[in-house]
XYZ file of C-alpha atoms in Angstrom:
514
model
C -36.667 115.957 52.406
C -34.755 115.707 48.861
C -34.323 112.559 49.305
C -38.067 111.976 49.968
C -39.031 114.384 46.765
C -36.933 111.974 44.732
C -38.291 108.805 45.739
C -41.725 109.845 44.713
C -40.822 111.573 41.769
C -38.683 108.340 40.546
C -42.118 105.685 41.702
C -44.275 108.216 39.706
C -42.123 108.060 36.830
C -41.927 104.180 37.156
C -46.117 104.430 37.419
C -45.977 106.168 34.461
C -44.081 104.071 32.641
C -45.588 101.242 33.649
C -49.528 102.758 32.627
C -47.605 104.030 29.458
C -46.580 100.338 28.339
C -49.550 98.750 29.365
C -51.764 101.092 27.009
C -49.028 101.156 23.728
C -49.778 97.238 24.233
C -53.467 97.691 24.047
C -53.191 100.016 21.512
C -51.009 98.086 19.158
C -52.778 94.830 19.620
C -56.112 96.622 18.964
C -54.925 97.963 16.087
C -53.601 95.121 14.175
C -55.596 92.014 15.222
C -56.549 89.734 12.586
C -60.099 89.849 14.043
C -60.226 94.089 13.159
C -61.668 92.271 9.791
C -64.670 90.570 11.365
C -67.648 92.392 11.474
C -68.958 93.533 14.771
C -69.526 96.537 17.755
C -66.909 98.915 17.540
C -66.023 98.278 21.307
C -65.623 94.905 20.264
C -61.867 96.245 19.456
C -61.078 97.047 22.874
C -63.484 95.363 25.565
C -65.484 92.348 26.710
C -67.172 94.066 29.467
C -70.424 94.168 27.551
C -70.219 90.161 27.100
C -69.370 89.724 30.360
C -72.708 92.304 31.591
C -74.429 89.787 29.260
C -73.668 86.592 30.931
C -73.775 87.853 34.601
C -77.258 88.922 33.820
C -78.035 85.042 31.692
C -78.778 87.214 28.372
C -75.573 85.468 26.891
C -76.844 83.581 24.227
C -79.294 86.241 23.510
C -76.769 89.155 23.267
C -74.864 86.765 20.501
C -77.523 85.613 18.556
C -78.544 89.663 18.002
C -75.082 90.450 17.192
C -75.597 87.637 14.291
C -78.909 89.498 13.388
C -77.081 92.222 12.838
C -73.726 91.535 11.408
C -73.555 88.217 10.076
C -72.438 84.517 10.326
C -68.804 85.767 11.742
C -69.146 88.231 14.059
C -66.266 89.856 16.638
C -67.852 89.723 20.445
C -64.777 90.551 22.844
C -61.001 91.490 21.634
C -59.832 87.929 21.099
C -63.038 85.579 20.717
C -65.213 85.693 17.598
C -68.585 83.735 17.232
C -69.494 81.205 14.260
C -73.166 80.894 13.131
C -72.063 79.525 9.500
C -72.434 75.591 8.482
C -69.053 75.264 6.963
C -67.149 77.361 9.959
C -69.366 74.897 12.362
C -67.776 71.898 10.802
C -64.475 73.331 10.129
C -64.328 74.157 13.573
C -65.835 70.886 15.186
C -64.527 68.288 12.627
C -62.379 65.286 14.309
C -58.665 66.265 13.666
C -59.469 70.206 13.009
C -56.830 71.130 15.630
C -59.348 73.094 17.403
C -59.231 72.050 21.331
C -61.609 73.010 23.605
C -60.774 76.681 25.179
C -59.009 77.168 28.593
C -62.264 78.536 29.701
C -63.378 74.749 30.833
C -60.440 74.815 32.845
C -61.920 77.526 35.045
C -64.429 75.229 36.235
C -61.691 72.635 37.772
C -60.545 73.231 41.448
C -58.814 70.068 41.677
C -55.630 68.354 40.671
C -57.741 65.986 38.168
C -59.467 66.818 35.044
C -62.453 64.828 33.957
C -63.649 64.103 30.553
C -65.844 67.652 30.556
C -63.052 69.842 31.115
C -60.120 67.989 28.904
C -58.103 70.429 26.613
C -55.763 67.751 25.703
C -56.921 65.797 22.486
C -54.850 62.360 23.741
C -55.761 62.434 27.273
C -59.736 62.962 25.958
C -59.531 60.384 23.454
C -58.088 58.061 25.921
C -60.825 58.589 28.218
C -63.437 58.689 26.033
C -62.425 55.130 24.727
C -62.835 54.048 27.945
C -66.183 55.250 28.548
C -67.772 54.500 24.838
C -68.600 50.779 25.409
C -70.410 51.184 28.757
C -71.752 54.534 27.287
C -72.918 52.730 23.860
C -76.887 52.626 23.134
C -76.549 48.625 23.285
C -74.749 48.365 26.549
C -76.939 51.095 28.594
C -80.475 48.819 27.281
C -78.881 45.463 28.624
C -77.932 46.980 31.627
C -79.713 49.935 32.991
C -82.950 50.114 30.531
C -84.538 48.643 33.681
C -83.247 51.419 36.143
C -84.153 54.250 33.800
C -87.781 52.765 33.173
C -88.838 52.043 36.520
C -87.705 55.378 37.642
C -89.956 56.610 35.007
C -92.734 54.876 36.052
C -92.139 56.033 39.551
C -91.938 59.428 38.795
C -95.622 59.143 36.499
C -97.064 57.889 39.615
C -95.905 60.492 41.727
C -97.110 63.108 39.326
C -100.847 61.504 39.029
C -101.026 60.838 42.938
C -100.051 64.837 43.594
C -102.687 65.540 40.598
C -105.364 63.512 42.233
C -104.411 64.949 45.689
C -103.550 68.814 44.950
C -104.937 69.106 41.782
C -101.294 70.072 40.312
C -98.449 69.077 38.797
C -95.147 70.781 39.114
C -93.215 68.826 36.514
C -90.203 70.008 36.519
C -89.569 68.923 39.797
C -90.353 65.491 39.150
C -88.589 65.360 36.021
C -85.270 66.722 37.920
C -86.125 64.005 40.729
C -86.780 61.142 38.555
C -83.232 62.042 36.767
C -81.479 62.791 39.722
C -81.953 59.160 40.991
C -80.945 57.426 37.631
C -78.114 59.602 37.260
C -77.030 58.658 41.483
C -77.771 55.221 40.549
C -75.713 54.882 37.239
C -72.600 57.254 38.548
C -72.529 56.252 42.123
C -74.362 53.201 42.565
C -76.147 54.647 45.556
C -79.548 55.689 44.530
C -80.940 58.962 46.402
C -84.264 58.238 46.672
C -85.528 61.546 45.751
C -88.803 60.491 44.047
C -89.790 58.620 46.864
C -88.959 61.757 49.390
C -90.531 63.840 46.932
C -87.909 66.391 47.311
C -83.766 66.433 46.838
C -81.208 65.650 49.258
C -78.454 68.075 51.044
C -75.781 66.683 48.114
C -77.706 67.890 45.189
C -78.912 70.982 46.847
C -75.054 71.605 47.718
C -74.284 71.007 44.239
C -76.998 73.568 42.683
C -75.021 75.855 44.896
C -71.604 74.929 44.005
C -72.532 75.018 40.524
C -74.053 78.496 40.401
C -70.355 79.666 42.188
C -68.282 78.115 39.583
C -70.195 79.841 37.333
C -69.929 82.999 38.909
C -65.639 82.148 39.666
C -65.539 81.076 35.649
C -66.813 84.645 34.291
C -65.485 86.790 37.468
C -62.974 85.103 39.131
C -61.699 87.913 41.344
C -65.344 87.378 43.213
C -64.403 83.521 43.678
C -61.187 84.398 44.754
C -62.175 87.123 47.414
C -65.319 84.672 48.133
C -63.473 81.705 49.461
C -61.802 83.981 51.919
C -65.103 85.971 53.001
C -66.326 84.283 56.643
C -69.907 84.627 55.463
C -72.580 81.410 54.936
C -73.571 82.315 51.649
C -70.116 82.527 50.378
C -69.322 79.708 51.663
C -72.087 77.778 50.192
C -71.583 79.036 46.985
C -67.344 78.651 46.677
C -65.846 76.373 49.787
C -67.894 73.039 49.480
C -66.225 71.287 45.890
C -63.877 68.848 48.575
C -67.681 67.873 49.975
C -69.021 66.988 46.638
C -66.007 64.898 46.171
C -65.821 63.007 48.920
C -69.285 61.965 48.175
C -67.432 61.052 45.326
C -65.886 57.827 47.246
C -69.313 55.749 46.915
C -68.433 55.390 43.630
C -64.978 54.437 43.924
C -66.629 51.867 46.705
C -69.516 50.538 44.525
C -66.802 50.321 41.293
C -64.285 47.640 43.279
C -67.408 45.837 44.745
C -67.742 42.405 44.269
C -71.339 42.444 42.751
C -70.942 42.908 38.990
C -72.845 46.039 37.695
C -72.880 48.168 40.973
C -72.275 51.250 38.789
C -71.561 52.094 35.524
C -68.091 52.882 36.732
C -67.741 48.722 37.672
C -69.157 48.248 33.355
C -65.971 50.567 32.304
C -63.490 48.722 34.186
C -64.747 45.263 32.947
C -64.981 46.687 29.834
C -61.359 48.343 29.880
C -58.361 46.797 27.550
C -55.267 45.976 29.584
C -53.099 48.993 31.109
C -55.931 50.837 31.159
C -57.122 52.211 34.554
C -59.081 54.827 36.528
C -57.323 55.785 39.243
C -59.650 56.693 42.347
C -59.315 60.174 42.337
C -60.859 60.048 38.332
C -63.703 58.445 39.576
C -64.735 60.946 41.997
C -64.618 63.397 39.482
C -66.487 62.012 36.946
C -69.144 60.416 38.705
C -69.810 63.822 40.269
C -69.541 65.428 36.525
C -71.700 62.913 34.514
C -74.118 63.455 37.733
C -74.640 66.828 36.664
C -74.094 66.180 32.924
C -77.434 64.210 33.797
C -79.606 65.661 35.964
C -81.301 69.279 35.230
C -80.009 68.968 31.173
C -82.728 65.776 31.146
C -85.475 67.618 33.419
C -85.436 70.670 31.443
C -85.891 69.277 28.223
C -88.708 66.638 29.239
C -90.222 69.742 30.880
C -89.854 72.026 27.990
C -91.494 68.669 25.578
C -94.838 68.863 27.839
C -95.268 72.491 27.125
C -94.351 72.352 23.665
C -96.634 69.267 22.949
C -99.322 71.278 24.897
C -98.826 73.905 23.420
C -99.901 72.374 19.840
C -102.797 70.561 20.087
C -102.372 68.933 16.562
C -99.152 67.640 17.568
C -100.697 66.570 21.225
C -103.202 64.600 19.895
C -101.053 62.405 17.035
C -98.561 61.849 19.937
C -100.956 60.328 21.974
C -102.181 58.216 19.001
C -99.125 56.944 18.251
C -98.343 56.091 21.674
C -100.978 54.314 22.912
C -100.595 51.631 19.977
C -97.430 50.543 21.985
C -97.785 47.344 23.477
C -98.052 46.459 27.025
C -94.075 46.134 28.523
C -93.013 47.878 25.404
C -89.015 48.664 25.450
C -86.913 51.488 24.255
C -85.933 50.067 21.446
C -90.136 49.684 20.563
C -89.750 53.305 21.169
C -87.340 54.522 18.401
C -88.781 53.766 15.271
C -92.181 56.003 16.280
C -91.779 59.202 14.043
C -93.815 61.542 15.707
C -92.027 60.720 19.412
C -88.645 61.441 18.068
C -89.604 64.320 16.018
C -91.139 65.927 19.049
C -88.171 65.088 21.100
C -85.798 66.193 18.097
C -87.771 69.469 17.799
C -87.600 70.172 21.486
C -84.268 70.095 21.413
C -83.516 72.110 18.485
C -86.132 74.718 20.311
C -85.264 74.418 23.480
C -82.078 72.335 24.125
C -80.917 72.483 27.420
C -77.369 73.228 26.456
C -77.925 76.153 23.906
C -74.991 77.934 24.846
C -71.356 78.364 23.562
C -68.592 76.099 22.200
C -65.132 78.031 22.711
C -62.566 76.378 21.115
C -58.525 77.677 21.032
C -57.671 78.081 17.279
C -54.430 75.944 16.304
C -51.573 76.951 16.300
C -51.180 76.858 12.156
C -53.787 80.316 12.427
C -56.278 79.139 10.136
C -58.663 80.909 7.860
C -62.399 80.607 8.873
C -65.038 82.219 6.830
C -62.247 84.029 5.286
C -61.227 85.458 7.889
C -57.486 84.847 9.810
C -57.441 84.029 12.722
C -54.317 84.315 14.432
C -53.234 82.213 17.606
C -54.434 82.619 20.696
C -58.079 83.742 19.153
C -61.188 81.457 20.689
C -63.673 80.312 18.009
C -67.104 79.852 19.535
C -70.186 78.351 18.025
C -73.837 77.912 19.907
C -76.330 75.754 18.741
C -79.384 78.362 19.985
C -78.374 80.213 16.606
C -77.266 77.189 14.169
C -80.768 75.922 14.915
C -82.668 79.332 14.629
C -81.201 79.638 10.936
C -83.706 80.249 8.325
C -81.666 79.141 5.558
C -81.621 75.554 7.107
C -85.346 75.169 9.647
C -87.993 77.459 7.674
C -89.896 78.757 9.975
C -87.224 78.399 13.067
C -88.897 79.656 15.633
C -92.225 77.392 15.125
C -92.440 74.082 17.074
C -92.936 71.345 13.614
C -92.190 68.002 14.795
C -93.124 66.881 11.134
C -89.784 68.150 9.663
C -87.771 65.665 11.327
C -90.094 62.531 9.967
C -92.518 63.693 7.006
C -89.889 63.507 3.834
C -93.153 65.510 1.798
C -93.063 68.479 4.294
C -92.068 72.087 3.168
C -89.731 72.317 6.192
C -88.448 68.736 5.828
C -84.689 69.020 7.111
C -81.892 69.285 4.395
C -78.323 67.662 4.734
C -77.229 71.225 6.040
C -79.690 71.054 8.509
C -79.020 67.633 9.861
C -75.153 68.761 10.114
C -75.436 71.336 12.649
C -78.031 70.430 14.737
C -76.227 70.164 18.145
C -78.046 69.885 21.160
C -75.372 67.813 22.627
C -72.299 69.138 21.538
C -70.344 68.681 18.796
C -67.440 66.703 17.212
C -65.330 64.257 19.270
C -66.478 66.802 22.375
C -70.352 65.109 21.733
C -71.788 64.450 25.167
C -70.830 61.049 26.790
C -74.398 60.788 27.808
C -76.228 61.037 24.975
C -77.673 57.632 24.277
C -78.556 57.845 27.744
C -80.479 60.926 27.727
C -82.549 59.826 24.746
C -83.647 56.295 26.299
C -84.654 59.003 29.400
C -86.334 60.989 26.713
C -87.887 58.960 24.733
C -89.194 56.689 27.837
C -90.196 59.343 29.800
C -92.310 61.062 27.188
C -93.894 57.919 26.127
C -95.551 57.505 29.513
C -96.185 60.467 30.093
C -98.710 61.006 27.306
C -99.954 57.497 27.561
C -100.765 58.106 31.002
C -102.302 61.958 31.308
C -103.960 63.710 29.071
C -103.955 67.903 29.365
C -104.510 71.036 27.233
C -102.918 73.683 26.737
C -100.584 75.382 29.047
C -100.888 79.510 28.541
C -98.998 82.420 29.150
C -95.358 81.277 29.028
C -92.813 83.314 28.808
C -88.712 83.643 28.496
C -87.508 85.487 31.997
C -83.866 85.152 31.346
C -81.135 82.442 29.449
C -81.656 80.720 32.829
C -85.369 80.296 34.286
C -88.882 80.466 31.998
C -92.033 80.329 34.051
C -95.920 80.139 34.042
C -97.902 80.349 36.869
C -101.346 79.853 35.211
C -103.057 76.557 35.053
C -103.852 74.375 32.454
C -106.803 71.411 32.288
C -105.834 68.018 32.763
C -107.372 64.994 33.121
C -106.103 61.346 33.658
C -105.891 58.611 31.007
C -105.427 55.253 32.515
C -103.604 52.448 30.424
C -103.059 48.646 31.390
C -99.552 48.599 30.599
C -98.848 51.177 33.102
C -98.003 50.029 36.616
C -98.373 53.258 39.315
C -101.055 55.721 40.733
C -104.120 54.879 42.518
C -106.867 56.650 40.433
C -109.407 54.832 38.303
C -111.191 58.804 37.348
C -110.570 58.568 33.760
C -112.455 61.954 32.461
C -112.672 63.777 35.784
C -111.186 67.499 34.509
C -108.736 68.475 36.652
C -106.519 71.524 37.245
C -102.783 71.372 36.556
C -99.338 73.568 37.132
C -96.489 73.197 34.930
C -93.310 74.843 36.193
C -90.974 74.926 34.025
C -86.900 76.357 33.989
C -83.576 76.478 31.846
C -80.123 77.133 32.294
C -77.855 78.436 29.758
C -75.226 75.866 29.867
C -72.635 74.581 27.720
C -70.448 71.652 26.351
């Protein structure tokens, strides 16, 4: 029995020691961080749990941009992270050769042995990669090669939306936004089309992707739930945390259509053509970045061509000098007919400084030198974290920030014409040498896409929109539409120019980041 009454008394001790240490360290490192300089919420100091209740419930960017409201450009959100809304922290942070790497927090979306370009912390292995990828990636290369793909899956996707407005009297755009990029994306990164504008919905991969998505999410932010997930014998969990090793064997039509004979299969076969001797993707890269430039491409493209319809609905003024300028293009008109047009790229510009589908954070590790940043030291170990939903929301560079005004990003007389400030932090697509691969890409989707879109159907305005959450914004009221039939435009069966018409636009974002 003594000996009993010892052996609990000495593992209560050691309990007690243990609890003791554990809270001295908290203590002492919440006492003298660097970051107890930084304005911010007192339980800033000691806890993310409020950031964390933030993103679970997709009020992330939200929660941050208030904080900024409140405290500042520099503001402390969890013990060892600290968010940026200044122009010279942005740039000190995100210039080339700052030392800043992008946070361990990408790694938590990995579940493999590979890293793609997305998720690379190391500055060689990136830059490697990325030199690999900027030639078949470059604005030239992607109009010789794939302008075609990207424009007649345009024009395929138009159709579909005036044949379901002719037959159903509505329009849920955002689906065939997400279809008509789903199938360049499949056709670029695997060379194996999915046919989802022609099936008019999307196939078991991509729906198995949403899923797996939304559970690395979930496993990024919470990964105790990922980890007791993959072992639960449920469906759901399964869906959500077991089914990456699907995704990537998908993964192998890629690495089939790159080592094809016919030239141009994929964009993968364009990289290895292009590559410089030594320089090679091994099998098991492909598979992961086909899948990740998939879904680089996909809903980031649908959103934001969704969100331009509303906007340009929204503002009648703005609807009806887009259409103008538009339907001056000439018949077969090509992308590069498509970038000089001011008004086009200032609405496409604006709607992504609005409404960017990628608004959310930029962690980045702080160097190992601890460098001051706003004035402020930050020590080792610290994650700096920018978002472009608050650079672009700055008074001090967009007057008026929150109102849609295309003109500031063409008319040099304008009283919100953009200064150089301005132009520096806008950021839709990341920032730095971590700018997204994609982005010529998504523009030539962008700008074709809008093009005939308002060449081809005319509507008012769309009402009662409003924000839900960081992730979804809805309307479920109708706006009038009618069609607007131009020569140039291939697709669609209806000759009822002028017949009023009633039309849904659904429309959704995700709070994602780069």
């Amino acid at each position: 029995m003594l000996l009993t009454l010892t052996n609990t008394a000495t593992a209560v001790a050691c309990l007690c020691l243990i609890i003791s240490v554990v809270v001295l360290r908290i203590l002492t490192q919440a006492l003298t961080n660097p970051l107890n300089k930084v304005p911010g919420p007192w339980y800033a100091r000691w806890t993310n749990i409020p950031l964390k209740l933030a993103v679970v419930g997709g009020r992330r960017i939200h929660y941050v941009h208030e904080l900024h409201e409140k405290y500042g450009p520099y503001v402390r959100i969890s013990p060892n992270e600290i968010a940026v809304n200044d122009p010279k922290g942005f740039k000190q942070i995100h210039s080339i050769g700052s030392g800043f790497t992008k946070a361990e927090w990408y790694l938590r979306f990995v579940e493999v042995d590979r890293l793609g370009v997305f998720a690379m912390t190391d500055q060689r292995a990136h830059a490697a990669r990325r030199k690999m990828f900027a030639r078949p990636f470059s604005k030239t290369h992607l109009r010789e090669h794939w302008e075609g793909t990207v424009r007649a899956k345009g024009d395929l996707a138009l159709s579909r939306m005036q044949d379901e407005l002719q037959t159903a009297g509505i329009v849920d755009v955002l689906k065939w936004w997400t279809l008509m990029a789903t199938d360049v994306s499949s056709t670029l990164m695997f060379g194996d089309c999915f046919h989802t504008l022609e099936n008019g919905e999307v196939n078991e991969y991509i729906r198995t992707l949403t899923r797996t998505l939304l559970g690395q999410g979930i496993g990024a932010e919470l990964p105790l739930i990922r980890t007791v997930g993959k072992m639960l014998p449920l469906k759901a969990a399964k869906e959500l945390f077991c089914n990456f090793e699907y995704l990537l064997d998908y993964g192998m039509v890629a690495v089939d259509n790159m080592k094809s004979q016919q030239g141009g299969k994929n964009i993968f076969a364009n990289i290895m053509a292009e590559a410089e001797k030594g320089e090679k993707l091994q099998d098991a890269d492909v598979q992961v970045e086909a899948t990740g430039l998939l879904i680089a491409g996909t809903d980031t493209t649908a959103v934001s061509l969704t969100y331009l319809v509303w906007a340009v609905l929204s503002h009648p003024t703005v609807k009806n000098a887009l259409e103008a300028e538009v339907n001056k293009l000439p018949q077969g008109y090509k992308d590069a007919d498509l970038e000089p047009l001011p008004i086009l790229n200032g609405v496409i510009e604006e709607t992504l400084r609005l409404y960017g589908a990628a608004p959310g954070m930029l962690p980045r590790a702080v160097p190992p030198t601890g460098p001051d940043v706003g004035g402020f030291f930050l020590s080792p170990g610290t994650v700096a974290t920018t978002q472009s939903y608050s650079l672009h929301r700055d008074p001090n560079n967009f007057p008026e920030p929150e109102s849609f005004l295309p003109e500031r990003w063409y008319d040099a007389t304008s009283q919100y014409r953009l200064n150089d400030t301005a132009k520096a932090v806008f950021s839709p697509f990341g920032a730095g040498s971590r700018t997204c691969l994609g982005i010529h890409l998504a523009y030539m989707e962008l700008r074709l896409a809008a093009a005939g879109f308002f060449r081809l159907i005319i509507l008012t305005i769309v009402m009662d929109v409003k924000a839900v959450s960081d992730r979804f914004i809805t309307t479920s009221s109708g706006c009038e539409g009618r069609r607007n039939e131009h020569p140039g435009f291939k697709g669609g069966n209806s000759s009822e120019s002028g017949e009023n018409q009633k039309t849904m636009i659904w429309i959704s974002n995700s709070d994602r980041t780069q």
